[in-house]
Short mmCIF file of C-alpha atoms and ligand atoms in Angstrom, two decimals:
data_model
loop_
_atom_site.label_atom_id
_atom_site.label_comp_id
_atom_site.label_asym_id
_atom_site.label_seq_id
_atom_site.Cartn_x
_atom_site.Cartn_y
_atom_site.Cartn_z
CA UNK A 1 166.65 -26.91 26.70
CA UNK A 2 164.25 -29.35 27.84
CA UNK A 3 161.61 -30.64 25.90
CA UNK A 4 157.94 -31.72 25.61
CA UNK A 5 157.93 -35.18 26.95
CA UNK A 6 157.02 -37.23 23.94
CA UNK A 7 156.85 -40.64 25.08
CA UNK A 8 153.17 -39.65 26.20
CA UNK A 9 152.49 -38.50 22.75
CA UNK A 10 153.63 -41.87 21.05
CA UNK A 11 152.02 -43.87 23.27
CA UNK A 12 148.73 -42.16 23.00
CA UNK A 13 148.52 -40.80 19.88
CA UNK A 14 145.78 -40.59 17.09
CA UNK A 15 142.36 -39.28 17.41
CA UNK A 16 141.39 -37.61 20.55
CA UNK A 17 137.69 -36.72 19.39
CA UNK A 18 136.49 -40.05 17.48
CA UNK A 19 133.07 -40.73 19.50
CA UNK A 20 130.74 -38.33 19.37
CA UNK A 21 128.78 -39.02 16.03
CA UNK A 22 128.33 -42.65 16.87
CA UNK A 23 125.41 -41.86 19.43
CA UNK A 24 123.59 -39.97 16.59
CA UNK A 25 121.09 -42.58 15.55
CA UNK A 26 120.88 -41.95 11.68
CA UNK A 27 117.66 -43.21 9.52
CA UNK A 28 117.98 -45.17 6.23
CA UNK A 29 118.51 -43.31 3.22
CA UNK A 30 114.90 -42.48 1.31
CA UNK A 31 114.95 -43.50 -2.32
CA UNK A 32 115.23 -40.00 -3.33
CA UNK A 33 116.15 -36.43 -2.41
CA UNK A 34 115.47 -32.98 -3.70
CA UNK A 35 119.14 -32.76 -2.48
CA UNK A 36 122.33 -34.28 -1.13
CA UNK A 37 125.41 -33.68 0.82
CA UNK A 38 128.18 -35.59 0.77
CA UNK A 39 130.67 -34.97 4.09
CA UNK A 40 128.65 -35.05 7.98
CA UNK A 41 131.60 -32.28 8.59
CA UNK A 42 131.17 -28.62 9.92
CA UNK A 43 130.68 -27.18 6.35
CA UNK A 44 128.30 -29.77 5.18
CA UNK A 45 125.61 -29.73 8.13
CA UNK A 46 125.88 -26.65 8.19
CA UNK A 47 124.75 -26.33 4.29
CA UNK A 48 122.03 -28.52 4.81
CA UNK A 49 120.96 -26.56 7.94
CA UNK A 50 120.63 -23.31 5.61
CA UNK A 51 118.94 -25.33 2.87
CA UNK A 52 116.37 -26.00 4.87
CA UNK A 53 116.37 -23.04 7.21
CA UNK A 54 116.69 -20.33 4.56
CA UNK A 55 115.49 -22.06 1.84
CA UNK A 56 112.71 -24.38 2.54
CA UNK A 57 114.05 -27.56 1.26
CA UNK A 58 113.81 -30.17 3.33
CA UNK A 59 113.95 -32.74 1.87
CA UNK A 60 117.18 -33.41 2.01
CA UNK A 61 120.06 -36.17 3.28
CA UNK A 62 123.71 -35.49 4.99
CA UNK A 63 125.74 -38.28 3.49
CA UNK A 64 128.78 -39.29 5.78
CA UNK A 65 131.30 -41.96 5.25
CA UNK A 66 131.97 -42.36 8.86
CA UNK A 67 130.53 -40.35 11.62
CA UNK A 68 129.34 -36.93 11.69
CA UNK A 69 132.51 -34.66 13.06
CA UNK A 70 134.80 -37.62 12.78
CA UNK A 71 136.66 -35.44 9.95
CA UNK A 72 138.76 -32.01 10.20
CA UNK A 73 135.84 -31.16 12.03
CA UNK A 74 137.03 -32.37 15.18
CA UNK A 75 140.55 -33.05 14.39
CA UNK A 76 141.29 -28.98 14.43
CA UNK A 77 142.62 -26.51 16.48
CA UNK A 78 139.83 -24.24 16.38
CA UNK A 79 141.17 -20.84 15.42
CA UNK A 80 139.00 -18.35 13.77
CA UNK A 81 139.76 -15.10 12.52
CA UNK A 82 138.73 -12.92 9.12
CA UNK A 83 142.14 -11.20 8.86
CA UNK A 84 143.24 -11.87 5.44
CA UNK A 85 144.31 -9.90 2.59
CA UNK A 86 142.18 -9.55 -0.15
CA UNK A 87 138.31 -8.13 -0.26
CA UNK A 88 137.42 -11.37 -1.81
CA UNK A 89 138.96 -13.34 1.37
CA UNK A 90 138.24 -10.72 3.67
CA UNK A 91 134.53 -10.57 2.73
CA UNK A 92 133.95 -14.44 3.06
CA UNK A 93 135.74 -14.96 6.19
CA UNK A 94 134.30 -11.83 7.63
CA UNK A 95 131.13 -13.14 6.45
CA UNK A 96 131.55 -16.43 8.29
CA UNK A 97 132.95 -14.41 11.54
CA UNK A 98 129.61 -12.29 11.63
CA UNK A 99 128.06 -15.66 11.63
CA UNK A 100 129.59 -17.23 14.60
CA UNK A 101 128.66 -14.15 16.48
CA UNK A 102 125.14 -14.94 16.89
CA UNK A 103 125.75 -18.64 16.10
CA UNK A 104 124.71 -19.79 19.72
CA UNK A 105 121.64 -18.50 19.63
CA UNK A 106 120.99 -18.99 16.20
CA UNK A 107 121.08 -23.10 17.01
CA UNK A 108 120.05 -22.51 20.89
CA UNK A 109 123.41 -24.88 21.11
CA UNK A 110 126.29 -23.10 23.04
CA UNK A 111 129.68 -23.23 20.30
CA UNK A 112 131.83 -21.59 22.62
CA UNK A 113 132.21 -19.12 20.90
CA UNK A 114 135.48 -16.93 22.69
CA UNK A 115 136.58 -14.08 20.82
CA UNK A 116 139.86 -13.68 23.19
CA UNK A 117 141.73 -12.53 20.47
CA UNK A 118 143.92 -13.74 17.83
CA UNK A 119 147.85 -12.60 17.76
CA UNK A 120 150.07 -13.00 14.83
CA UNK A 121 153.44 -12.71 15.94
CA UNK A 122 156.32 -11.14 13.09
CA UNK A 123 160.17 -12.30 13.80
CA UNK A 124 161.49 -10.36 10.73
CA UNK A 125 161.35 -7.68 8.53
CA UNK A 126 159.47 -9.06 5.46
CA UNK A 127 156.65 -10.36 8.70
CA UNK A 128 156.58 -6.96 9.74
CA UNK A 129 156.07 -5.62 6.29
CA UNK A 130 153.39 -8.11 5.46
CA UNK A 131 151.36 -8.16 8.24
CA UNK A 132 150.98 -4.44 8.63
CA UNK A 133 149.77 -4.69 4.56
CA UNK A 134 147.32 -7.08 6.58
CA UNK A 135 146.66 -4.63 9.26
CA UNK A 136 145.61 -1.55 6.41
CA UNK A 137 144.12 -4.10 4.26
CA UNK A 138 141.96 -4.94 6.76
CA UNK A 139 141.04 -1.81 8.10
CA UNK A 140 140.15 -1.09 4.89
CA UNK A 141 137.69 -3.79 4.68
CA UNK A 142 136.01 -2.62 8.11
CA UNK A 143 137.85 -5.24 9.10
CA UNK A 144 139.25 -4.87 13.15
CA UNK A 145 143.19 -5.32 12.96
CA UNK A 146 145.91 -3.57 14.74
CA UNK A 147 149.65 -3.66 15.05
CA UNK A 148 151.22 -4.36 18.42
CA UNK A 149 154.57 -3.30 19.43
CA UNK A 150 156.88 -6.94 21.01
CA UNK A 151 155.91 -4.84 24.68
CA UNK A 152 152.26 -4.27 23.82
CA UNK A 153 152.23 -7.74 22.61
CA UNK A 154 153.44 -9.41 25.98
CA UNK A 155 151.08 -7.22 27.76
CA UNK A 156 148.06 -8.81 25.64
CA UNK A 157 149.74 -12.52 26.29
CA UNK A 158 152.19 -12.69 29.42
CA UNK A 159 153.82 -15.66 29.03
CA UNK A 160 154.98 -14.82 25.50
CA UNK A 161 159.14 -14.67 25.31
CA UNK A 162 160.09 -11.06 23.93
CA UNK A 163 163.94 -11.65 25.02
CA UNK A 164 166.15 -9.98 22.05
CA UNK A 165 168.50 -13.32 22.54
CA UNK A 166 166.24 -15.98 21.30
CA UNK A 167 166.69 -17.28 17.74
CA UNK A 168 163.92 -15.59 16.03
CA UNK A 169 162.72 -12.31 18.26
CA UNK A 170 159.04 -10.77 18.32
CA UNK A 171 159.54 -8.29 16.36
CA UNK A 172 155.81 -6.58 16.46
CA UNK A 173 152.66 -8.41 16.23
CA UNK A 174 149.38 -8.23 14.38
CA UNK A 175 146.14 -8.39 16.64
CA UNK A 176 142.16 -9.28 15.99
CA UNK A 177 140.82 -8.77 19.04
CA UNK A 178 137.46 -10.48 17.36
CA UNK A 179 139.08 -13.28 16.42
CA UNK A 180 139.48 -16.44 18.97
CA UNK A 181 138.29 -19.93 19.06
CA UNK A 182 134.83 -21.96 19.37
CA UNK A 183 134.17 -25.90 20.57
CA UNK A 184 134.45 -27.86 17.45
CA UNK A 185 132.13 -30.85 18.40
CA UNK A 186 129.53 -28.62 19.58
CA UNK A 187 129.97 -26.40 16.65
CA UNK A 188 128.63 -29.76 14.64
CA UNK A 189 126.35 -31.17 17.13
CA UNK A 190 124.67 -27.38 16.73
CA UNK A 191 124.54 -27.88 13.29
CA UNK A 192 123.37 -31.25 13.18
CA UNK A 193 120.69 -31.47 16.24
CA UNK A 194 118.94 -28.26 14.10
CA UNK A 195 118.75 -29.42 10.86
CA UNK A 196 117.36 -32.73 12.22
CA UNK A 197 114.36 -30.43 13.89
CA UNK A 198 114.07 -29.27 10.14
CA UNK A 199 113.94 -32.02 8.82
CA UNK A 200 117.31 -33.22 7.29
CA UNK A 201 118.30 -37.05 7.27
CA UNK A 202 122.11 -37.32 8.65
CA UNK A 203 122.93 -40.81 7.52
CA UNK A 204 126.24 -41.83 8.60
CA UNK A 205 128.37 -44.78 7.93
CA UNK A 206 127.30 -44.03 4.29
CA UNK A 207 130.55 -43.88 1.68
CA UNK A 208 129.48 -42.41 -1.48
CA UNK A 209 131.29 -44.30 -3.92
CA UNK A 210 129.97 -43.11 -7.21
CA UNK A 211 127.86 -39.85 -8.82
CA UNK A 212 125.49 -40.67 -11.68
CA UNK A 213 124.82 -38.46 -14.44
CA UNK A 214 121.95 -38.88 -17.08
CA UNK A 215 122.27 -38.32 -20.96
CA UNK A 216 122.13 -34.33 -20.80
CA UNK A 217 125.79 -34.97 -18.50
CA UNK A 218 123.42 -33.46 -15.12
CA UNK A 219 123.56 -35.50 -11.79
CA UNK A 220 121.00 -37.93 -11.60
CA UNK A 221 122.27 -39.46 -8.01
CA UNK A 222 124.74 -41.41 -6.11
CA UNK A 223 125.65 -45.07 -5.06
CA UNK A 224 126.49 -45.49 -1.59
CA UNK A 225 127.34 -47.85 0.38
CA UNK A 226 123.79 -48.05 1.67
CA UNK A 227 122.43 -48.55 -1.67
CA UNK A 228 121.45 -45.59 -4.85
CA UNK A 229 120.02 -42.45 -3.96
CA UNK A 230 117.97 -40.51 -6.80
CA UNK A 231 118.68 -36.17 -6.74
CA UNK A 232 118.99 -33.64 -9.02
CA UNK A 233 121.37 -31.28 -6.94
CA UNK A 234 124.78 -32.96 -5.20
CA UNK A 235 126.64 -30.55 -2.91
CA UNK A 236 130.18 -32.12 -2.25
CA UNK A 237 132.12 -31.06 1.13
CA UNK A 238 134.55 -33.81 1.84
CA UNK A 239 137.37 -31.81 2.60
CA UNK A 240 140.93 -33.32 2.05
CA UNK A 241 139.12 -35.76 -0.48
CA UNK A 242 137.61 -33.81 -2.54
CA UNK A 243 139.23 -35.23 -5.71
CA UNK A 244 138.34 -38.14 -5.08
CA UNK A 245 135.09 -37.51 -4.86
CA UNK A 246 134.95 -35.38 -8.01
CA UNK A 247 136.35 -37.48 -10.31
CA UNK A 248 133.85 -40.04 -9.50
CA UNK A 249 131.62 -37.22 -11.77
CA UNK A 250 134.75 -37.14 -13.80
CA UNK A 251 135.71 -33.86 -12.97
CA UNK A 252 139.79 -33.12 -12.40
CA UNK A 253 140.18 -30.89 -9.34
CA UNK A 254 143.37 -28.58 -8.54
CA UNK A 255 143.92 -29.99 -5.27
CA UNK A 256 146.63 -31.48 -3.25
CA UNK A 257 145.80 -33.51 0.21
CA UNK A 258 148.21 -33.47 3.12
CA UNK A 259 148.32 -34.39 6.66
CA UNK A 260 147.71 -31.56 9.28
CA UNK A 261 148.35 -32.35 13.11
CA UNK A 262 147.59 -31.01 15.75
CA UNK A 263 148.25 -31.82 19.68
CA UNK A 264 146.96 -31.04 22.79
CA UNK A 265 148.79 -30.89 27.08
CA UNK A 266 148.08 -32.34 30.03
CA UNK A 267 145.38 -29.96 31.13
CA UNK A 268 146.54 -26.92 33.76
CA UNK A 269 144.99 -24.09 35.02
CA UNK A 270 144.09 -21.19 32.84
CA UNK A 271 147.56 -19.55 32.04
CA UNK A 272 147.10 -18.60 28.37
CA UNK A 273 144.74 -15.52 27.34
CA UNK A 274 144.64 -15.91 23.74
CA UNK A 275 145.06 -17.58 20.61
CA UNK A 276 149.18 -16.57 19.11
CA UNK A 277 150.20 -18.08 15.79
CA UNK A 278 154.04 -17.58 14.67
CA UNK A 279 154.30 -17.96 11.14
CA UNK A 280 158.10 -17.72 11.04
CA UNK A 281 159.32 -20.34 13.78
CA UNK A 282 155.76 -21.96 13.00
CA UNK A 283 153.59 -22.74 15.68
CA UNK A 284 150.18 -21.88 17.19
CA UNK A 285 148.55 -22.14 20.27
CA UNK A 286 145.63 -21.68 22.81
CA UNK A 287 143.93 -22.83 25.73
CA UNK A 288 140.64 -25.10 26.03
CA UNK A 289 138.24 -24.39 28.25
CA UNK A 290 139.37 -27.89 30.12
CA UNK A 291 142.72 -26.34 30.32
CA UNK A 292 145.00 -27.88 27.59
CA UNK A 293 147.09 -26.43 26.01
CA UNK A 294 146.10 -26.83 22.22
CA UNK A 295 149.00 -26.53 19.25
CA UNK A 296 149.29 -27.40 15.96
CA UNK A 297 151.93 -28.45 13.51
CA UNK A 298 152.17 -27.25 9.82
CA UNK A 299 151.29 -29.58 7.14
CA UNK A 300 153.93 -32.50 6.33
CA UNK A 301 156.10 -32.46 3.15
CA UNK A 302 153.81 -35.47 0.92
CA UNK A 303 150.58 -35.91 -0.24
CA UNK A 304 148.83 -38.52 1.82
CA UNK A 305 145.31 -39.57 3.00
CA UNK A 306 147.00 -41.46 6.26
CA UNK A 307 145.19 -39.13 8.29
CA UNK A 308 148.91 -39.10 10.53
CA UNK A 309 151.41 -37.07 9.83
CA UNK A 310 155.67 -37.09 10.46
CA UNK A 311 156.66 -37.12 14.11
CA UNK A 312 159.49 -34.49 12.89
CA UNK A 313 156.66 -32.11 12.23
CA UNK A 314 155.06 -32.16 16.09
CA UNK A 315 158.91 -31.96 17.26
CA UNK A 316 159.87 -29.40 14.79
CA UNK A 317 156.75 -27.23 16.37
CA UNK A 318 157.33 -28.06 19.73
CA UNK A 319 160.74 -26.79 19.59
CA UNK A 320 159.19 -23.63 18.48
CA UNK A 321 156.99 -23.59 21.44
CA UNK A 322 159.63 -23.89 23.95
CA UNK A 323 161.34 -20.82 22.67
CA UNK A 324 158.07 -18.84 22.72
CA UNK A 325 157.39 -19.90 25.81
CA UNK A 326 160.47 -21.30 28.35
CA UNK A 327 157.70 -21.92 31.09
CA UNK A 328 155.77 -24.64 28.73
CA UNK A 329 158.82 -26.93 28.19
CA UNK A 330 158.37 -29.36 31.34
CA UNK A 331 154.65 -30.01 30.42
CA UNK A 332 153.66 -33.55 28.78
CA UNK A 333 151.64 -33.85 25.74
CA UNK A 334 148.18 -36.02 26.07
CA UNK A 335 147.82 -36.98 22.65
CA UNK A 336 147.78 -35.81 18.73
CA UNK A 337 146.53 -36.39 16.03
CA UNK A 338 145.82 -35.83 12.27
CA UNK A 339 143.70 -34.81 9.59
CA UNK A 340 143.88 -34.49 5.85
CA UNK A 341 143.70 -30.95 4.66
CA UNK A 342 142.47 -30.33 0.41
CA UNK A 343 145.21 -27.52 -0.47
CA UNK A 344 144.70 -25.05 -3.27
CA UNK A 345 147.54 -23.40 -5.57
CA UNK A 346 146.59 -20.28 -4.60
CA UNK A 347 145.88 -20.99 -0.55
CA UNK A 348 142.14 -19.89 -1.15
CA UNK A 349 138.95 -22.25 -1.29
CA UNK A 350 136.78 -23.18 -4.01
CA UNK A 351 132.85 -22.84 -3.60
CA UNK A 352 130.20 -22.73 -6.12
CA UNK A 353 129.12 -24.59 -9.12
CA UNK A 354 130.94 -27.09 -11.13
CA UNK A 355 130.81 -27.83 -15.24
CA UNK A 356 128.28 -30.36 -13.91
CA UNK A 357 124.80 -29.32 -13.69
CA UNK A 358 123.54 -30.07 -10.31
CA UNK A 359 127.68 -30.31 -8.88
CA UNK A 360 128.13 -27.83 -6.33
CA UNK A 361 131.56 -28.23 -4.55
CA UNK A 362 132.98 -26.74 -1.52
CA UNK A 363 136.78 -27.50 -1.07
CA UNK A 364 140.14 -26.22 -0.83
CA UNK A 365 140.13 -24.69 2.28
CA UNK A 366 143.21 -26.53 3.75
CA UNK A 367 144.94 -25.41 7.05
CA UNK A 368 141.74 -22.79 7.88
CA UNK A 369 138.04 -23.61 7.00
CA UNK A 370 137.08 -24.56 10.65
CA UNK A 371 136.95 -20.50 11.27
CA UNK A 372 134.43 -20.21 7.45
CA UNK A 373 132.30 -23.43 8.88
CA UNK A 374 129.07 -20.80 9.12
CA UNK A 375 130.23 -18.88 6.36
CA UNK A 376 131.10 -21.78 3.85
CA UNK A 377 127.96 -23.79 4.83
CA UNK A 378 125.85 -20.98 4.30
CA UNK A 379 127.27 -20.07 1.23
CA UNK A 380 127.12 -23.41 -0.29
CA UNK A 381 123.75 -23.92 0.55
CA UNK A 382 122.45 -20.34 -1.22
CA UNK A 383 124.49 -21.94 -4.47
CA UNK A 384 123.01 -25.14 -4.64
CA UNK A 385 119.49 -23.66 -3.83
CA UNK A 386 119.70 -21.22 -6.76
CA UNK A 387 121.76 -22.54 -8.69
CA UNK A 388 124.08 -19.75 -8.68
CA UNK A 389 126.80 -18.27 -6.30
CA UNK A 390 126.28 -15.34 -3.57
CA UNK A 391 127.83 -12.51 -4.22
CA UNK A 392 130.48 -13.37 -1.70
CA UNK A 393 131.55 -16.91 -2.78
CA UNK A 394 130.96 -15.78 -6.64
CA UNK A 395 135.36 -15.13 -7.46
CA UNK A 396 135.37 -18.58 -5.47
CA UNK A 397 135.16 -20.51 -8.61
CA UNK A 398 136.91 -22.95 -9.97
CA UNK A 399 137.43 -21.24 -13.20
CA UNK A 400 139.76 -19.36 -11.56
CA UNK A 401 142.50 -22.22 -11.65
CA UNK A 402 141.76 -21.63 -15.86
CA UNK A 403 141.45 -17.52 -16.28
CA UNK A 404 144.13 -16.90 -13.93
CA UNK A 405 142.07 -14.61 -11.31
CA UNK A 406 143.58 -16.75 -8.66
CA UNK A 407 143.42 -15.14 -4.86
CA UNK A 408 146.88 -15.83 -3.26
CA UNK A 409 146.34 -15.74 0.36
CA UNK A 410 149.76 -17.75 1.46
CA UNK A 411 151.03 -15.38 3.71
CA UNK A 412 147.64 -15.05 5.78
CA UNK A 413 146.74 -18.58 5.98
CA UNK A 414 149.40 -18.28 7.95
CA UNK A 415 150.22 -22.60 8.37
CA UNK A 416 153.73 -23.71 7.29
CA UNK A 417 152.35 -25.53 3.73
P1 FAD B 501 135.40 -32.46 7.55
O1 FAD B 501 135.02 -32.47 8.97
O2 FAD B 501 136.66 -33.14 7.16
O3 FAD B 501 134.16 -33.06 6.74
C1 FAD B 501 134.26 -33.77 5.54
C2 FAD B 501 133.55 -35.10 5.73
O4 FAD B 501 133.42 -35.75 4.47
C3 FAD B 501 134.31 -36.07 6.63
O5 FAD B 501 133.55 -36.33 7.80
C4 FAD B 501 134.51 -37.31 5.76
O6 FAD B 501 134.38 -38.52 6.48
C5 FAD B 501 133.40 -37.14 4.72
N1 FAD B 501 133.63 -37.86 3.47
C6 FAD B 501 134.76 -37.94 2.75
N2 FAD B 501 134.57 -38.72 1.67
C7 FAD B 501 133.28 -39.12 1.70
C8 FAD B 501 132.48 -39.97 0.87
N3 FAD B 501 132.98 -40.54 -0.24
N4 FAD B 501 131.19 -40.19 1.22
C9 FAD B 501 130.67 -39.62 2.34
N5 FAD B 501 131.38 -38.83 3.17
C10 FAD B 501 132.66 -38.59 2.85
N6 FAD B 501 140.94 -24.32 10.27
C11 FAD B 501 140.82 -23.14 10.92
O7 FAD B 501 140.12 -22.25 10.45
N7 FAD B 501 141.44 -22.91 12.10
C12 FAD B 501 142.26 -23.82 12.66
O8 FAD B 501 142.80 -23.59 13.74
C13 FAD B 501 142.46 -25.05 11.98
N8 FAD B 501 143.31 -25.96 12.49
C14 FAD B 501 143.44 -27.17 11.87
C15 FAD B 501 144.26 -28.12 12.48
C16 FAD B 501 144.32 -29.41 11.96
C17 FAD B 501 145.20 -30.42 12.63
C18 FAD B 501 143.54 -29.74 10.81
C19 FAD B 501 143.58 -31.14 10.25
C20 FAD B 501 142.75 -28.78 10.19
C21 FAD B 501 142.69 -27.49 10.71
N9 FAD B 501 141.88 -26.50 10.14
C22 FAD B 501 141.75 -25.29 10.77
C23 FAD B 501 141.16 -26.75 8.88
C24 FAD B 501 139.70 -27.15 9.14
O9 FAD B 501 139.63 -28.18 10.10
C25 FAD B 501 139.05 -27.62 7.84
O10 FAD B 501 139.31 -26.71 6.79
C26 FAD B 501 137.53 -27.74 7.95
O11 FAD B 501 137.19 -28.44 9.14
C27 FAD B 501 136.97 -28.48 6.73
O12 FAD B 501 135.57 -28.51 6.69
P2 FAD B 501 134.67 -29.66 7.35
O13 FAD B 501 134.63 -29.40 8.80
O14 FAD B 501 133.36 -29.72 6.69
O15 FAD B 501 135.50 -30.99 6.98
O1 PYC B 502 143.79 -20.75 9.62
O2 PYC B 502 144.03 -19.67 11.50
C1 PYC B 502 144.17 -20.68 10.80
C2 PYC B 502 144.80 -21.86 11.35
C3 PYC B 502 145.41 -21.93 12.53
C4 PYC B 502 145.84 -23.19 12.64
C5 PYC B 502 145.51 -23.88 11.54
N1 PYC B 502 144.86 -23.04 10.75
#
């Protein structure tokens, strides 16, 4: 069978998307803030655009090592959906769908949002078990879901291979017609350009390398390097370093970071309806709007903050494509890339307070938290304005790691871990 051409994809790898935060023109830091976040990604601007949007405090600084969107951000492949099992999951996610729906209008800054559907293919029995438990769940939850048989699922995405021969055959599929994709870099542009007209300060090129606390043990600020910032209330969103970050308030996180990549075609004309994820053979894949086709690996086999992952991982889920889909397997890659990812034991974030007072964190969300970005930065910013969780990010905790009430979503995240 022929392959991918990856000679392209060596000789152009690494980050397709670094750019865009460099023309933002960011102030210097104020002395104090009523509140900070740390991480210019999706999940943090979009925090601070809720603190000051829904909860009058503005003012308030974006802290960002490097450049707004520079982060998972833009290094992802986009795919948003709110099928997963539990009401805990299935309520945030959901949450965070409902969200992008009016999300255009909500920033007047077009996201792209394209709900062409998201298809989750099932090669064996214990796939076709599991993601039917997905399908009821779901429905359950209100929750749009239905189970395709391999013939209905070729219908909803012609080029997909339903051939009995191949190594692992579709077997049945699971379908969210809501789900789809959205334009990463506009999805923080949006975010940023509106809480700027609110009032925010996005400082970039800003590393926060340590959290003060007073005598009482309660944040009293951070040192960055743009000099000390006085606050009272710290929200941390720094996804895939998240420890890091933490234990500079001296607080031990259950977290593991790993490199996620992702990779993207020479750009053709539109031949690919949907978003399709394969657990089993592991790949996913959709089309941009410019016409490439957009995949994505699972996450390599060691911790790392490299920010590049194992070339065996793109060719391990390139080989997967080409049996999905014969017709891809003369295209050439344009480039890939990677990003660190903050992974959970249980697969399902962390958002809410911290044993610090004035700690919020917002983590964990590993292979999926571009499709919560609304969701998560909303919820964050109702926590650190009141001091207390939502309703929806309240089993979020990370207490949860000590009581046992853990929220095992492996088999919907749905990324080779
Ligand atoms: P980021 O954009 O990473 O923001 C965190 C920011 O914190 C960074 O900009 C970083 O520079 C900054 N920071 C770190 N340390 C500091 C510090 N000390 N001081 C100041 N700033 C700091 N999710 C999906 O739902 N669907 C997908 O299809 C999907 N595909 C993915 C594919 C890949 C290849 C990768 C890598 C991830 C994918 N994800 C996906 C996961 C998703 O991208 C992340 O969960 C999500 O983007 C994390 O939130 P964020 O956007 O705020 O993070
Ligand atoms: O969570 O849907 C997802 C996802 C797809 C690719 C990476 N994460």
């Amino acid at each position: 069978m022929r392959r991918f051409s990856l000679s392209s994809l060596l000789s152009e790898s690494l980050n397709a998307h670094q750019g865009w935060g460099r023309q933002w023109r960011s102030p210097a830091p104020k002395a104090a803030y009523d509140a900070i976040i740390i991480g210019g990604g999706g999940h943090g601007l979009g925090a601070a655009y809720y603190l000051a949007r829904e909860h009058g405090l503005t003012n308030i600084a974006v802290l960002e090592k490097g450049w707004i969107g520079g982060g998972n951000a833009g290094r992802n492949t986009t795919i948003i959906r709110s099928n997963y099992l539990y009401d805990e999951s299935a309520a945030f996610y959901e949450h965070a769908v409902k969200l992008w729906e009016g999300l255009s209008q909500e920033l007047n800054y077009n996201v792209m949002f394209s709900q062409r559907g998201v298809l989750m293919l099932a090669h064996n029995v214990h796939d076709v078990q599991s993601f039917k438990r997905h399908v009821y769940s779901n429905r359950l939850n209100g929750i749009d879901n239905e189970w395709l048989t391999p013939e209905e699922a070729k219908a909803f995405c012609p080029p997909l291979n339903i051939s009995p021969d191949i190594r692992y055959p579709v077997m049945g599929a699971a379908l969210q017609r809501r789900g789809g994709t959205a334009r990463h870099d506009a999805v923080v542009w949006g975010y940023a350009r509106a809480a700027d007209a609110l009032g925010v300060d996005i400082i970039q090129n800003c590393e926060v390398t340590a959290i003060n606390r007073g005598p009482d043990g309660a944040v009293t600020g951070v040192e960055t390097t743009r000099g000390a910032i006085r606050t009272k209330k710290i929200g941390v969103s720094v996804a895939g370093h998240t420890s890091v970050v933490m234990a500079m308030a001296g607080v031990r996180m259950p977290l593991e970071s790993f490199p996620l990549q992702a990779l993207v075609s020479e750009p053709v004309k539109p031949c690919f309806p949907c978003v399709l994820m394969s657990n089993a053979v592991h790949a996913y894949i959709s089309q941009s709007d410019k016409g490439e086709l957009v995949i994505g690996a699972g996450t390599d086999q060691y911790v790392s903050y490299s920010q590049q992952g194992g070339l065996h991982i793109t060719t391990h889920t390139l080989d997967a494509i080409c049996e999905l889909f014969p017709q891809f397997t003369r295209m050439k890659m344009l480039r890939s890339w990677g990003g660190i990812v903050d992974v959970t034991p249980d697969r399902s974030p962390i958002c809410g307070k911290t044993p610090v007072p004035g700690l919020y964190v917002n983590c964990g969300w590993g292979t999926g938290g571009f499709k919560a970005t609304p969701g998560a930065g909303h919820l964050l910013a109702h926590t650190v304005a009141r001091d207390e969780p939502h309703p929806i990010n309240a089993p979020f905790t990370l207490d949860r790691f000590r009581t046992g009430r853990l929220i095992d979503e492996a088999a919907a995240a749905a990324v080779a871990h």
